[in-house]
Amino acid sequence: MVTFTVKVTRPASNKLLKAVSIDVAGTTNAQKTPSFGDDDTSLSQEFQLEPGDNYTITVTGPGYLRTQAQNVTVSDDGEITIALKSVWFSLHTDRDRDGKIENDDDTPAAINGLSPAAITFGVDGVGAIIPVNCNRDGNNTAIAYSDCQDDKINSDEDLLTGLSRMKIVRHSAGEAADVDANWVIKLSVEPTGAENPAEQHVRIFSKAGTDATELVSPQKGKTATLDAANINPTLVLPLEMIRFAGEDFESGTVKITLSVIQPEYAGPDTPSYTFTEQVVAAKWVANHHLHQVTKLLVTSDSFNEKFIATLETEVAKEPSGPSDLRYDILKSIQKQVLIPYLDTDKWTVAKPSADVMSPDQWMRDTIFSGYSSWPGTAGNHKSQTTFIKMHRQRELQNWVFGDLLSKDHAVYYPAAGSGDAVNSANSGGNFEVTPPVKKAGGNTYPLGRIYYGHSAKNRLGANSTLRKSRHKIDESTRSFIAAQALQYPIELDTDWLAVGHVDEMMTFLPYPGGSDNKKWKLLVASPKKAYDLMTDKRAENVIFGGAKVLQRPKWDTDHFNYTPLKLHNTVVSCTINDLLGNGNAPLLAPNGYAYTYDLLKGWNVGGVEKAIGDNIDILKNEFDLEDDDIVRVPVIFYPSDHVSGGHAYVLPSTDKVDNTKSRRNGFNIFPGRGEGFKCGALTADMPNMFVGNTQLYIPKPYGPWIDTGDEGTSFDLFEKYLKDEIAKFNGALSCNFIDDWDHYHACEGEIHCGTNEIRQPSQTDEKWWAI
């Protein structure tokens, strides 16, 4: 045996690929697998061989072309030098989020590794952010389908604004050489955890052009084989996310792997080396009331022409400028639209579970306004108005998918095709957003926090199985909101409300004079405030006890005429004296009993006020909220629905408004609890308003009308109180009280329920990944 040395050299420019395999075949067969040092351009490997003159020495390695020396003579202590040629491929994404994919800046940290090791956010955050391409560029996709729900790049505009890019780069070092014809290059996707297959979440196209085909998608599968000849020197691959983070995709992340198979080195099925990039779906962010309104949305039909005309007049008061508030009348299309969703590996359509052709004025309940944004070129970013379609099946969903979904407006439906129940809690009026807030001594939430009503906590305790609540939000939408991990949701209790929406009890207003994390005030409905105002007014002068409530005043030469208002086809007009405890109320309780105004008062002040107060306490526990931050708005409620406890139900003493008294046919039971009532607004619910940029569009409450005998000085007591409170905001907001009684309030909604908007977030808020 003699010692024979094989010296292997690599090009000086290649310091990434280190492993090689040296095979010696002849009288003696041997194989060794040394590696280059980090900065070495050569290595030497000794073999103990029998002398001979017919040896074949083969050197292979990840990214190295197979190199052979044949008929090598081995005698004494000889040496041979074999120079390798290097051709290798790498995968690049916009990992540093500067909108560019540079070969150097975005080179993966290590071969056969995951880059980045974790998706992070903030100033130094890493990991490419991929848009969810859920708008509709042009008309080349089928109606109701967004761009990410078909198998093509839909236009040059789609390519430019709706897709991200990644790049495969071919590197050569040393003497120029062609790729070995046996090499196979594959691109594949995998989930980052126990989630649905990654190909259900992302689509990768073959090239940057409208004639591109799918490489990876739900239909094509998770793996594609690439032609190495097309990678010279680079191959740019557009990609889009099909889904936002959500149910069965909680992380929002996907691993994309480039695998190079060199059969001569590792066999026909094993990659010689890989590069894996971890990417994340762009987030969806809900708008809050500090974002500027640029468009107000409202349905229009013959039933609300007067309301529309008034609203249009008030909107004209908004100042013009770059964020000019434009007024849009939206006609609901009459054709029923079937909604597409992904069923494992194919697109299908969801058939509504109910008639979706009936009249529907509830714009707020149909969609949730927000945006999605992601890094763009030259340090800029791209942003897309994106509406969340709520899990609600009414006529307006035809308009959402047949008209609203467009180049300028993206639509995403988290619960499409799910088995989640459709109920009132899923509606958009049950989802709102705080402005930026901070928890005392804790976290700051610069994008605000989403809050919604959800009966996760059941107030019936041991008897919880007896309540069948409608106020459970569908799991798909809740999972979607939680998975965005930006506006951490707060669960409130709306089980005491018949409709069950958070916009019935509170809203946030801009307050420019506040501190950095308190540029807002919280408005909450308050029966106690309503009764206190009436009590004080009557105490001021007994004549005001006769002030008319729930009546439309109209000046006629030298006096007011009044039109009584109705709820459920029953006249509900009354006076301050009545509401403070005089006689019987005109409506029957939902359990069929008549009730007095005195019972109504006690139930409002002792019961409804506590239900609202309990929710304020929840908010106080979630962020820095003090009583000075709250404006209590006069609203009187009435019992709208009965809550059955069942035949065996035993009322806990803690559920009584006054434990020394009987149930009083439900009026001594806290709203929402067994054998009690759920609430509707009797006077119009002023917190259920539309918040503009400088104007507030508030439902006219028809509270006590204080008739001074003069048209100019007479006033609505509840209106005046709120207007005076808003005036303390240093003139930042003006109040516009609009009559919405007949077509909104009497149908269990208000102005906020019947409107929606597009808002323009700040540049800082759009770059959520850097916050």
mmCIF file of N, CA and C in Angstrom, residues 117-230:
data_model
loop_
_atom_site.group_PDB
_atom_site.id
_atom_site.type_symbol
_atom_site.label_atom_id
_atom_site.label_comp_id
_atom_site.label_asym_id
_atom_site.label_seq_id
_atom_site.Cartn_x
_atom_site.Cartn_y
_atom_site.Cartn_z
ATOM 1 N N ALA A 117 -34.491 32.637 10.496
ATOM 2 C CA ALA A 117 -34.849 31.564 11.432
ATOM 3 C C ALA A 117 -36.237 31.790 12.005
ATOM 4 N N ALA A 118 -36.633 33.069 12.100
ATOM 5 C CA ALA A 118 -37.970 33.409 12.600
ATOM 6 C C ALA A 118 -38.403 34.715 11.951
ATOM 7 N N ILE A 119 -39.688 34.819 11.661
ATOM 8 C CA ILE A 119 -40.251 36.070 11.169
ATOM 9 C C ILE A 119 -40.349 37.030 12.348
ATOM 10 N N THR A 120 -39.812 38.229 12.183
ATOM 11 C CA THR A 120 -39.881 39.222 13.244
ATOM 12 C C THR A 120 -40.364 40.550 12.668
ATOM 13 N N PHE A 121 -40.827 41.411 13.555
ATOM 14 C CA PHE A 121 -41.334 42.719 13.151
ATOM 15 C C PHE A 121 -40.665 43.790 13.985
ATOM 16 N N GLY A 122 -40.889 45.025 13.618
ATOM 17 C CA GLY A 122 -40.218 46.138 14.260
ATOM 18 C C GLY A 122 -39.183 46.721 13.316
ATOM 19 N N VAL A 123 -38.406 47.672 13.808
ATOM 20 C CA VAL A 123 -37.433 48.378 12.964
ATOM 21 C C VAL A 123 -36.449 47.409 12.327
ATOM 22 N N ASP A 124 -36.037 46.395 13.054
ATOM 23 C CA ASP A 124 -35.051 45.444 12.546
ATOM 24 C C ASP A 124 -35.702 44.108 12.163
ATOM 25 N N GLY A 125 -36.992 44.113 11.915
ATOM 26 C CA GLY A 125 -37.689 42.879 11.581
ATOM 27 C C GLY A 125 -37.231 42.294 10.255
ATOM 28 N N VAL A 126 -37.356 40.972 10.131
ATOM 29 C CA VAL A 126 -36.911 40.284 8.924
ATOM 30 C C VAL A 126 -37.957 39.268 8.478
ATOM 31 N N GLY A 127 -37.920 38.962 7.193
ATOM 32 C CA GLY A 127 -38.831 38.001 6.591
ATOM 33 C C GLY A 127 -39.685 38.675 5.539
ATOM 34 N N ALA A 128 -39.636 38.165 4.327
ATOM 35 C CA ALA A 128 -40.393 38.778 3.238
ATOM 36 C C ALA A 128 -41.883 38.748 3.527
ATOM 37 N N ILE A 129 -42.563 39.864 3.237
ATOM 38 C CA ILE A 129 -44.007 39.994 3.431
ATOM 39 C C ILE A 129 -44.672 39.911 2.071
ATOM 40 N N ILE A 130 -45.594 38.958 1.922
ATOM 41 C CA ILE A 130 -46.209 38.664 0.634
ATOM 42 C C ILE A 130 -47.662 39.123 0.650
ATOM 43 N N PRO A 131 -48.099 39.897 -0.354
ATOM 44 C CA PRO A 131 -49.479 40.384 -0.355
ATOM 45 C C PRO A 131 -50.498 39.281 -0.580
ATOM 46 N N VAL A 132 -51.655 39.450 0.058
ATOM 47 C CA VAL A 132 -52.820 38.625 -0.251
ATOM 48 C C VAL A 132 -53.553 39.358 -1.374
ATOM 49 N N ASN A 133 -53.499 38.804 -2.560
ATOM 50 C CA ASN A 133 -53.919 39.515 -3.779
ATOM 51 C C ASN A 133 -55.433 39.382 -3.982
ATOM 52 N N CYS A 134 -56.203 40.029 -3.089
ATOM 53 C CA CYS A 134 -57.641 39.777 -3.072
ATOM 54 C C CYS A 134 -58.460 40.933 -3.640
ATOM 55 N N ASN A 135 -57.849 41.726 -4.519
ATOM 56 C CA ASN A 135 -58.657 42.673 -5.284
ATOM 57 C C ASN A 135 -58.981 42.042 -6.637
ATOM 58 N N ARG A 136 -59.483 42.831 -7.577
ATOM 59 C CA ARG A 136 -59.874 42.286 -8.884
ATOM 60 C C ARG A 136 -59.454 43.276 -9.966
ATOM 61 N N ASP A 137 -58.284 43.039 -10.560
ATOM 62 C CA ASP A 137 -57.770 43.908 -11.611
ATOM 63 C C ASP A 137 -58.407 43.540 -12.939
ATOM 64 N N GLY A 138 -59.182 44.483 -13.494
ATOM 65 C CA GLY A 138 -59.824 44.200 -14.770
ATOM 66 C C GLY A 138 -60.992 43.258 -14.604
ATOM 67 N N ASN A 139 -61.481 42.782 -15.719
ATOM 68 C CA ASN A 139 -62.647 41.891 -15.706
ATOM 69 C C ASN A 139 -62.307 40.507 -16.258
ATOM 70 N N ASN A 140 -61.032 40.154 -16.206
ATOM 71 C CA ASN A 140 -60.648 38.867 -16.774
ATOM 72 C C ASN A 140 -60.744 37.730 -15.772
ATOM 73 N N THR A 141 -61.185 38.033 -14.552
ATOM 74 C CA THR A 141 -61.544 36.962 -13.623
ATOM 75 C C THR A 141 -63.051 36.874 -13.559
ATOM 76 N N ALA A 142 -63.544 35.703 -13.224
ATOM 77 C CA ALA A 142 -64.992 35.517 -13.125
ATOM 78 C C ALA A 142 -65.552 36.397 -12.025
ATOM 79 N N ILE A 143 -66.805 36.785 -12.161
ATOM 80 C CA ILE A 143 -67.453 37.620 -11.162
ATOM 81 C C ILE A 143 -67.376 36.956 -9.792
ATOM 82 N N ALA A 144 -67.081 37.776 -8.782
ATOM 83 C CA ALA A 144 -66.951 37.364 -7.378
ATOM 84 C C ALA A 144 -65.591 36.761 -7.062
ATOM 85 N N TYR A 145 -64.773 36.476 -8.071
ATOM 86 C CA TYR A 145 -63.442 35.926 -7.822
ATOM 87 C C TYR A 145 -62.427 37.058 -7.717
ATOM 88 N N SER A 146 -61.561 36.989 -6.726
ATOM 89 C CA SER A 146 -60.462 37.941 -6.633
ATOM 90 C C SER A 146 -59.258 37.383 -7.379
ATOM 91 N N ASP A 147 -58.235 38.213 -7.538
ATOM 92 C CA ASP A 147 -57.086 37.814 -8.353
ATOM 93 C C ASP A 147 -56.338 36.608 -7.787
ATOM 94 N N CYS A 148 -56.409 36.413 -6.487
ATOM 95 C CA CYS A 148 -55.695 35.271 -5.916
ATOM 96 C C CYS A 148 -56.524 33.993 -5.970
ATOM 97 N N GLN A 149 -57.703 34.068 -6.584
ATOM 98 C CA GLN A 149 -58.556 32.888 -6.661
ATOM 99 C C GLN A 149 -58.619 32.316 -8.078
ATOM 100 N N ASP A 150 -57.666 32.697 -8.928
ATOM 101 C CA ASP A 150 -57.576 32.083 -10.243
ATOM 102 C C ASP A 150 -56.121 31.708 -10.519
ATOM 103 N N ASP A 151 -55.865 31.128 -11.680
ATOM 104 C CA ASP A 151 -54.553 30.539 -11.949
ATOM 105 C C ASP A 151 -53.691 31.392 -12.855
ATOM 106 N N LYS A 152 -53.939 32.709 -12.884
ATOM 107 C CA LYS A 152 -53.165 33.542 -13.801
ATOM 108 C C LYS A 152 -52.830 34.886 -13.177
ATOM 109 N N ILE A 153 -51.844 35.527 -13.792
ATOM 110 C CA ILE A 153 -51.575 36.934 -13.507
ATOM 111 C C ILE A 153 -52.525 37.722 -14.383
ATOM 112 N N ASN A 154 -53.383 38.514 -13.773
ATOM 113 C CA ASN A 154 -54.562 39.010 -14.464
ATOM 114 C C ASN A 154 -54.323 40.225 -15.346
ATOM 115 N N SER A 155 -53.233 40.915 -15.161
ATOM 116 C CA SER A 155 -52.924 42.082 -15.983
ATOM 117 C C SER A 155 -51.553 42.595 -15.589
ATOM 118 N N ASP A 156 -51.041 43.541 -16.377
ATOM 119 C CA ASP A 156 -49.782 44.175 -16.000
ATOM 120 C C ASP A 156 -49.926 44.884 -14.662
ATOM 121 N N GLU A 157 -51.106 45.476 -14.421
ATOM 122 C CA GLU A 157 -51.357 46.146 -13.152
ATOM 123 C C GLU A 157 -51.347 45.148 -12.001
ATOM 124 N N ASP A 158 -51.925 43.990 -12.217
ATOM 125 C CA ASP A 158 -51.920 42.929 -11.212
ATOM 126 C C ASP A 158 -50.491 42.525 -10.883
ATOM 127 N N LEU A 159 -49.676 42.374 -11.911
ATOM 128 C CA LEU A 159 -48.281 41.996 -11.715
ATOM 129 C C LEU A 159 -47.524 43.062 -10.936
ATOM 130 N N LEU A 160 -47.840 44.327 -11.242
ATOM 131 C CA LEU A 160 -47.118 45.431 -10.624
ATOM 132 C C LEU A 160 -47.533 45.658 -9.178
ATOM 133 N N THR A 161 -48.830 45.554 -8.892
ATOM 134 C CA THR A 161 -49.332 45.986 -7.587
ATOM 135 C C THR A 161 -49.814 44.859 -6.690
ATOM 136 N N GLY A 162 -50.068 43.664 -7.239
ATOM 137 C CA GLY A 162 -50.696 42.628 -6.444
ATOM 138 C C GLY A 162 -49.821 41.452 -6.081
ATOM 139 N N LEU A 163 -48.610 41.409 -6.633
ATOM 140 C CA LEU A 163 -47.751 40.255 -6.381
ATOM 141 C C LEU A 163 -46.383 40.704 -5.886
ATOM 142 N N SER A 164 -45.775 39.849 -5.102
ATOM 143 C CA SER A 164 -44.408 40.057 -4.668
ATOM 144 C C SER A 164 -43.483 39.306 -5.631
ATOM 145 N N ARG A 165 -42.207 39.302 -5.340
ATOM 146 C CA ARG A 165 -41.231 38.627 -6.197
ATOM 147 C C ARG A 165 -40.272 37.829 -5.322
ATOM 148 N N MET A 166 -39.791 36.730 -5.904
ATOM 149 C CA MET A 166 -38.605 36.076 -5.368
ATOM 150 C C MET A 166 -37.724 35.738 -6.562
ATOM 151 N N LYS A 167 -36.516 35.368 -6.281
ATOM 152 C CA LYS A 167 -35.567 35.207 -7.379
ATOM 153 C C LYS A 167 -34.673 33.997 -7.128
ATOM 154 N N ILE A 168 -34.470 33.239 -8.198
ATOM 155 C CA ILE A 168 -33.482 32.160 -8.180
ATOM 156 C C ILE A 168 -32.294 32.633 -9.007
ATOM 157 N N VAL A 169 -31.125 32.540 -8.412
ATOM 158 C CA VAL A 169 -29.909 33.044 -9.054
ATOM 159 C C VAL A 169 -28.967 31.877 -9.348
ATOM 160 N N ARG A 170 -28.460 31.884 -10.573
ATOM 161 C CA ARG A 170 -27.426 30.896 -10.965
ATOM 162 C C ARG A 170 -26.061 31.542 -10.784
ATOM 163 N N HIS A 171 -25.192 30.861 -10.044
ATOM 164 C CA HIS A 171 -23.843 31.352 -9.785
ATOM 165 C C HIS A 171 -22.852 30.425 -10.489
ATOM 166 N N SER A 172 -21.824 31.005 -11.071
ATOM 167 C CA SER A 172 -20.742 30.230 -11.673
ATOM 168 C C SER A 172 -19.428 30.737 -11.117
ATOM 169 N N ALA A 173 -18.518 29.823 -10.854
ATOM 170 C CA ALA A 173 -17.196 30.190 -10.358
ATOM 171 C C ALA A 173 -16.169 29.319 -11.065
ATOM 172 N N GLY A 174 -15.082 29.926 -11.438
ATOM 173 C CA GLY A 174 -14.072 29.185 -12.170
ATOM 174 C C GLY A 174 -14.389 29.156 -13.645
ATOM 175 N N GLU A 175 -13.853 28.201 -14.328
ATOM 176 C CA GLU A 175 -14.046 28.076 -15.768
ATOM 177 C C GLU A 175 -15.528 27.859 -16.086
ATOM 178 N N ALA A 176 -16.025 28.598 -17.093
ATOM 179 C CA ALA A 176 -17.437 28.509 -17.466
ATOM 180 C C ALA A 176 -17.811 27.078 -17.811
ATOM 181 N N ALA A 177 -19.016 26.700 -17.392
ATOM 182 C CA ALA A 177 -19.444 25.330 -17.649
ATOM 183 C C ALA A 177 -20.956 25.275 -17.681
ATOM 184 N N ASP A 178 -21.481 24.308 -18.398
ATOM 185 C CA ASP A 178 -22.931 24.094 -18.436
ATOM 186 C C ASP A 178 -23.355 23.234 -17.246
ATOM 187 N N VAL A 179 -24.618 23.365 -16.923
ATOM 188 C CA VAL A 179 -25.176 22.544 -15.839
ATOM 189 C C VAL A 179 -25.264 21.106 -16.300
ATOM 190 N N ASP A 180 -24.946 20.211 -15.411
ATOM 191 C CA ASP A 180 -25.067 18.789 -15.713
ATOM 192 C C ASP A 180 -26.516 18.476 -16.082
ATOM 193 N N ALA A 181 -26.720 17.785 -17.186
ATOM 194 C CA ALA A 181 -28.066 17.473 -17.665
ATOM 195 C C ALA A 181 -28.855 16.614 -16.690
ATOM 196 N N ASN A 182 -28.172 15.928 -15.781
ATOM 197 C CA ASN A 182 -28.865 15.071 -14.819
ATOM 198 C C ASN A 182 -29.342 15.808 -13.572
ATOM 199 N N TRP A 183 -28.894 17.032 -13.448
ATOM 200 C CA TRP A 183 -29.303 17.772 -12.258
ATOM 201 C C TRP A 183 -30.788 18.131 -12.340
ATOM 202 N N VAL A 184 -31.445 18.088 -11.196
ATOM 203 C CA VAL A 184 -32.871 18.436 -11.115
ATOM 204 C C VAL A 184 -33.032 19.561 -10.091
ATOM 205 N N ILE A 185 -33.771 20.588 -10.487
ATOM 206 C CA ILE A 185 -34.016 21.724 -9.590
ATOM 207 C C ILE A 185 -35.497 21.740 -9.244
ATOM 208 N N LYS A 186 -35.792 21.753 -7.962
ATOM 209 C CA LYS A 186 -37.183 21.731 -7.510
ATOM 210 C C LYS A 186 -37.475 22.902 -6.592
ATOM 211 N N LEU A 187 -38.711 23.353 -6.669
ATOM 212 C CA LEU A 187 -39.216 24.390 -5.788
ATOM 213 C C LEU A 187 -40.400 23.812 -5.043
ATOM 214 N N SER A 188 -40.437 23.958 -3.728
ATOM 215 C CA SER A 188 -41.519 23.356 -2.949
ATOM 216 C C SER A 188 -41.889 24.255 -1.786
ATOM 217 N N VAL A 189 -43.083 24.039 -1.259
ATOM 218 C CA VAL A 189 -43.550 24.810 -0.100
ATOM 219 C C VAL A 189 -43.982 23.856 0.992
ATOM 220 N N GLU A 190 -43.807 24.304 2.226
ATOM 221 C CA GLU A 190 -44.199 23.525 3.392
ATOM 222 C C GLU A 190 -44.752 24.477 4.444
ATOM 223 N N PRO A 191 -45.679 23.989 5.276
ATOM 224 C CA PRO A 191 -46.144 24.824 6.389
ATOM 225 C C PRO A 191 -45.062 24.933 7.449
ATOM 226 N N THR A 192 -45.195 25.922 8.323
ATOM 227 C CA THR A 192 -44.200 26.086 9.382
ATOM 228 C C THR A 192 -44.603 25.365 10.663
ATOM 229 N N GLY A 193 -45.799 24.822 10.689
ATOM 230 C CA GLY A 193 -46.255 24.107 11.883
ATOM 231 C C GLY A 193 -47.384 23.177 11.513
ATOM 232 N N ALA A 194 -48.193 22.843 12.490
ATOM 233 C CA ALA A 194 -49.305 21.914 12.266
ATOM 234 C C ALA A 194 -50.483 22.675 11.657
ATOM 235 N N GLU A 195 -50.310 23.064 10.416
ATOM 236 C CA GLU A 195 -51.322 23.837 9.709
ATOM 237 C C GLU A 195 -51.684 23.127 8.409
ATOM 238 N N ASN A 196 -52.686 23.647 7.726
ATOM 239 C CA ASN A 196 -53.063 23.069 6.442
ATOM 240 C C ASN A 196 -51.896 23.122 5.468
ATOM 241 N N PRO A 197 -51.880 22.255 4.446
ATOM 242 C CA PRO A 197 -50.774 22.247 3.483
ATOM 243 C C PRO A 197 -50.487 23.638 2.938
ATOM 244 N N ALA A 198 -49.209 23.943 2.790
ATOM 245 C CA ALA A 198 -48.793 25.296 2.419
ATOM 246 C C ALA A 198 -49.299 25.711 1.048
ATOM 247 N N GLU A 199 -49.481 24.757 0.149
ATOM 248 C CA GLU A 199 -49.943 25.121 -1.191
ATOM 249 C C GLU A 199 -51.375 25.637 -1.191
ATOM 250 N N GLN A 200 -52.076 25.495 -0.076
ATOM 251 C CA GLN A 200 -53.411 26.088 0.034
ATOM 252 C C GLN A 200 -53.345 27.573 0.373
ATOM 253 N N HIS A 201 -52.154 28.051 0.678
ATOM 254 C CA HIS A 201 -52.006 29.424 1.144
ATOM 255 C C HIS A 201 -51.233 30.321 0.185
ATOM 256 N N VAL A 202 -50.463 29.751 -0.718
ATOM 257 C CA VAL A 202 -49.574 30.565 -1.550
ATOM 258 C C VAL A 202 -49.614 30.057 -2.992
ATOM 259 N N ARG A 203 -49.403 30.966 -3.927
ATOM 260 C CA ARG A 203 -49.302 30.602 -5.346
ATOM 261 C C ARG A 203 -48.023 31.216 -5.903
ATOM 262 N N ILE A 204 -47.255 30.422 -6.619
ATOM 263 C CA ILE A 204 -46.016 30.879 -7.240
ATOM 264 C C ILE A 204 -46.147 30.697 -8.751
ATOM 265 N N PHE A 205 -45.823 31.754 -9.496
ATOM 266 C CA PHE A 205 -45.927 31.732 -10.949
ATOM 267 C C PHE A 205 -44.572 31.486 -11.600
ATOM 268 N N SER A 206 -44.620 31.062 -12.875
ATOM 269 C CA SER A 206 -43.420 30.624 -13.584
ATOM 270 C C SER A 206 -42.534 31.762 -14.060
ATOM 271 N N LYS A 207 -43.105 32.952 -14.238
ATOM 272 C CA LYS A 207 -42.317 34.086 -14.697
ATOM 273 C C LYS A 207 -43.122 35.363 -14.494
ATOM 274 N N ALA A 208 -42.447 36.484 -14.665
ATOM 275 C CA ALA A 208 -43.077 37.787 -14.456
ATOM 276 C C ALA A 208 -43.711 38.259 -15.763
ATOM 277 N N GLY A 209 -44.885 37.728 -16.055
ATOM 278 C CA GLY A 209 -45.606 38.110 -17.260
ATOM 279 C C GLY A 209 -47.023 37.589 -17.214
ATOM 280 N N THR A 210 -47.908 38.206 -17.992
ATOM 281 C CA THR A 210 -49.308 37.792 -17.958
ATOM 282 C C THR A 210 -49.526 36.423 -18.593
ATOM 283 N N ASP A 211 -48.517 35.887 -19.286
ATOM 284 C CA ASP A 211 -48.629 34.543 -19.844
ATOM 285 C C ASP A 211 -47.998 33.492 -18.926
ATOM 286 N N ALA A 212 -47.724 33.875 -17.704
ATOM 287 C CA ALA A 212 -47.127 32.942 -16.751
ATOM 288 C C ALA A 212 -48.115 31.836 -16.395
ATOM 289 N N THR A 213 -47.570 30.713 -15.994
ATOM 290 C CA THR A 213 -48.382 29.597 -15.515
ATOM 291 C C THR A 213 -48.049 29.333 -14.046
ATOM 292 N N GLU A 214 -48.909 28.567 -13.398
ATOM 293 C CA GLU A 214 -48.688 28.236 -11.989
ATOM 294 C C GLU A 214 -47.575 27.202 -11.854
ATOM 295 N N LEU A 215 -46.734 27.403 -10.866
ATOM 296 C CA LEU A 215 -45.771 26.385 -10.471
ATOM 297 C C LEU A 215 -46.247 25.662 -9.217
ATOM 298 N N VAL A 216 -46.634 26.455 -8.237
ATOM 299 C CA VAL A 216 -47.128 25.931 -6.962
ATOM 300 C C VAL A 216 -48.463 26.599 -6.677
ATOM 301 N N SER A 217 -49.459 25.809 -6.322
ATOM 302 C CA SER A 217 -50.784 26.348 -6.037
ATOM 303 C C SER A 217 -51.648 25.225 -5.484
ATOM 304 N N PRO A 218 -52.867 25.551 -5.032
ATOM 305 C CA PRO A 218 -53.746 24.466 -4.578
ATOM 306 C C PRO A 218 -53.993 23.410 -5.646
ATOM 307 N N GLN A 219 -54.108 23.876 -6.899
ATOM 308 C CA GLN A 219 -54.383 22.922 -7.976
ATOM 309 C C GLN A 219 -53.127 22.190 -8.437
ATOM 310 N N LYS A 220 -52.002 22.880 -8.474
ATOM 311 C CA LYS A 220 -50.768 22.282 -8.977
ATOM 312 C C LYS A 220 -50.032 21.460 -7.933
ATOM 313 N N GLY A 221 -50.280 21.730 -6.672
ATOM 314 C CA GLY A 221 -49.578 21.004 -5.623
ATOM 315 C C GLY A 221 -48.431 21.807 -5.055
ATOM 316 N N LYS A 222 -47.660 21.156 -4.195
ATOM 317 C CA LYS A 222 -46.657 21.865 -3.419
ATOM 318 C C LYS A 222 -45.269 21.875 -4.042
ATOM 319 N N THR A 223 -45.043 21.113 -5.122
ATOM 320 C CA THR A 223 -43.697 20.989 -5.677
ATOM 321 C C THR A 223 -43.711 21.193 -7.180
ATOM 322 N N ALA A 224 -42.721 21.916 -7.663
ATOM 323 C CA ALA A 224 -42.557 22.127 -9.105
ATOM 324 C C ALA A 224 -41.114 21.842 -9.481
ATOM 325 N N THR A 225 -40.931 21.278 -10.670
ATOM 326 C CA THR A 225 -39.596 21.041 -11.209
ATOM 327 C C THR A 225 -39.275 22.135 -12.212
ATOM 328 N N LEU A 226 -38.098 22.740 -12.077
ATOM 329 C CA LEU A 226 -37.701 23.863 -12.919
ATOM 330 C C LEU A 226 -36.660 23.448 -13.934
ATOM 331 N N ASP A 227 -36.653 24.136 -15.045
ATOM 332 C CA ASP A 227 -35.656 23.916 -16.095
ATOM 333 C C ASP A 227 -34.468 24.815 -15.806
ATOM 334 N N ALA A 228 -33.332 24.198 -15.530
ATOM 335 C CA ALA A 228 -32.141 24.971 -15.168
ATOM 336 C C ALA A 228 -31.724 25.923 -16.285
ATOM 337 N N ALA A 229 -32.071 25.581 -17.521
ATOM 338 C CA ALA A 229 -31.687 26.443 -18.636
ATOM 339 C C ALA A 229 -32.372 27.807 -18.569
ATOM 340 N N ASN A 230 -33.511 27.866 -17.880
ATOM 341 C CA ASN A 230 -34.223 29.140 -17.751
ATOM 342 C C ASN A 230 -33.657 30.025 -16.649
#
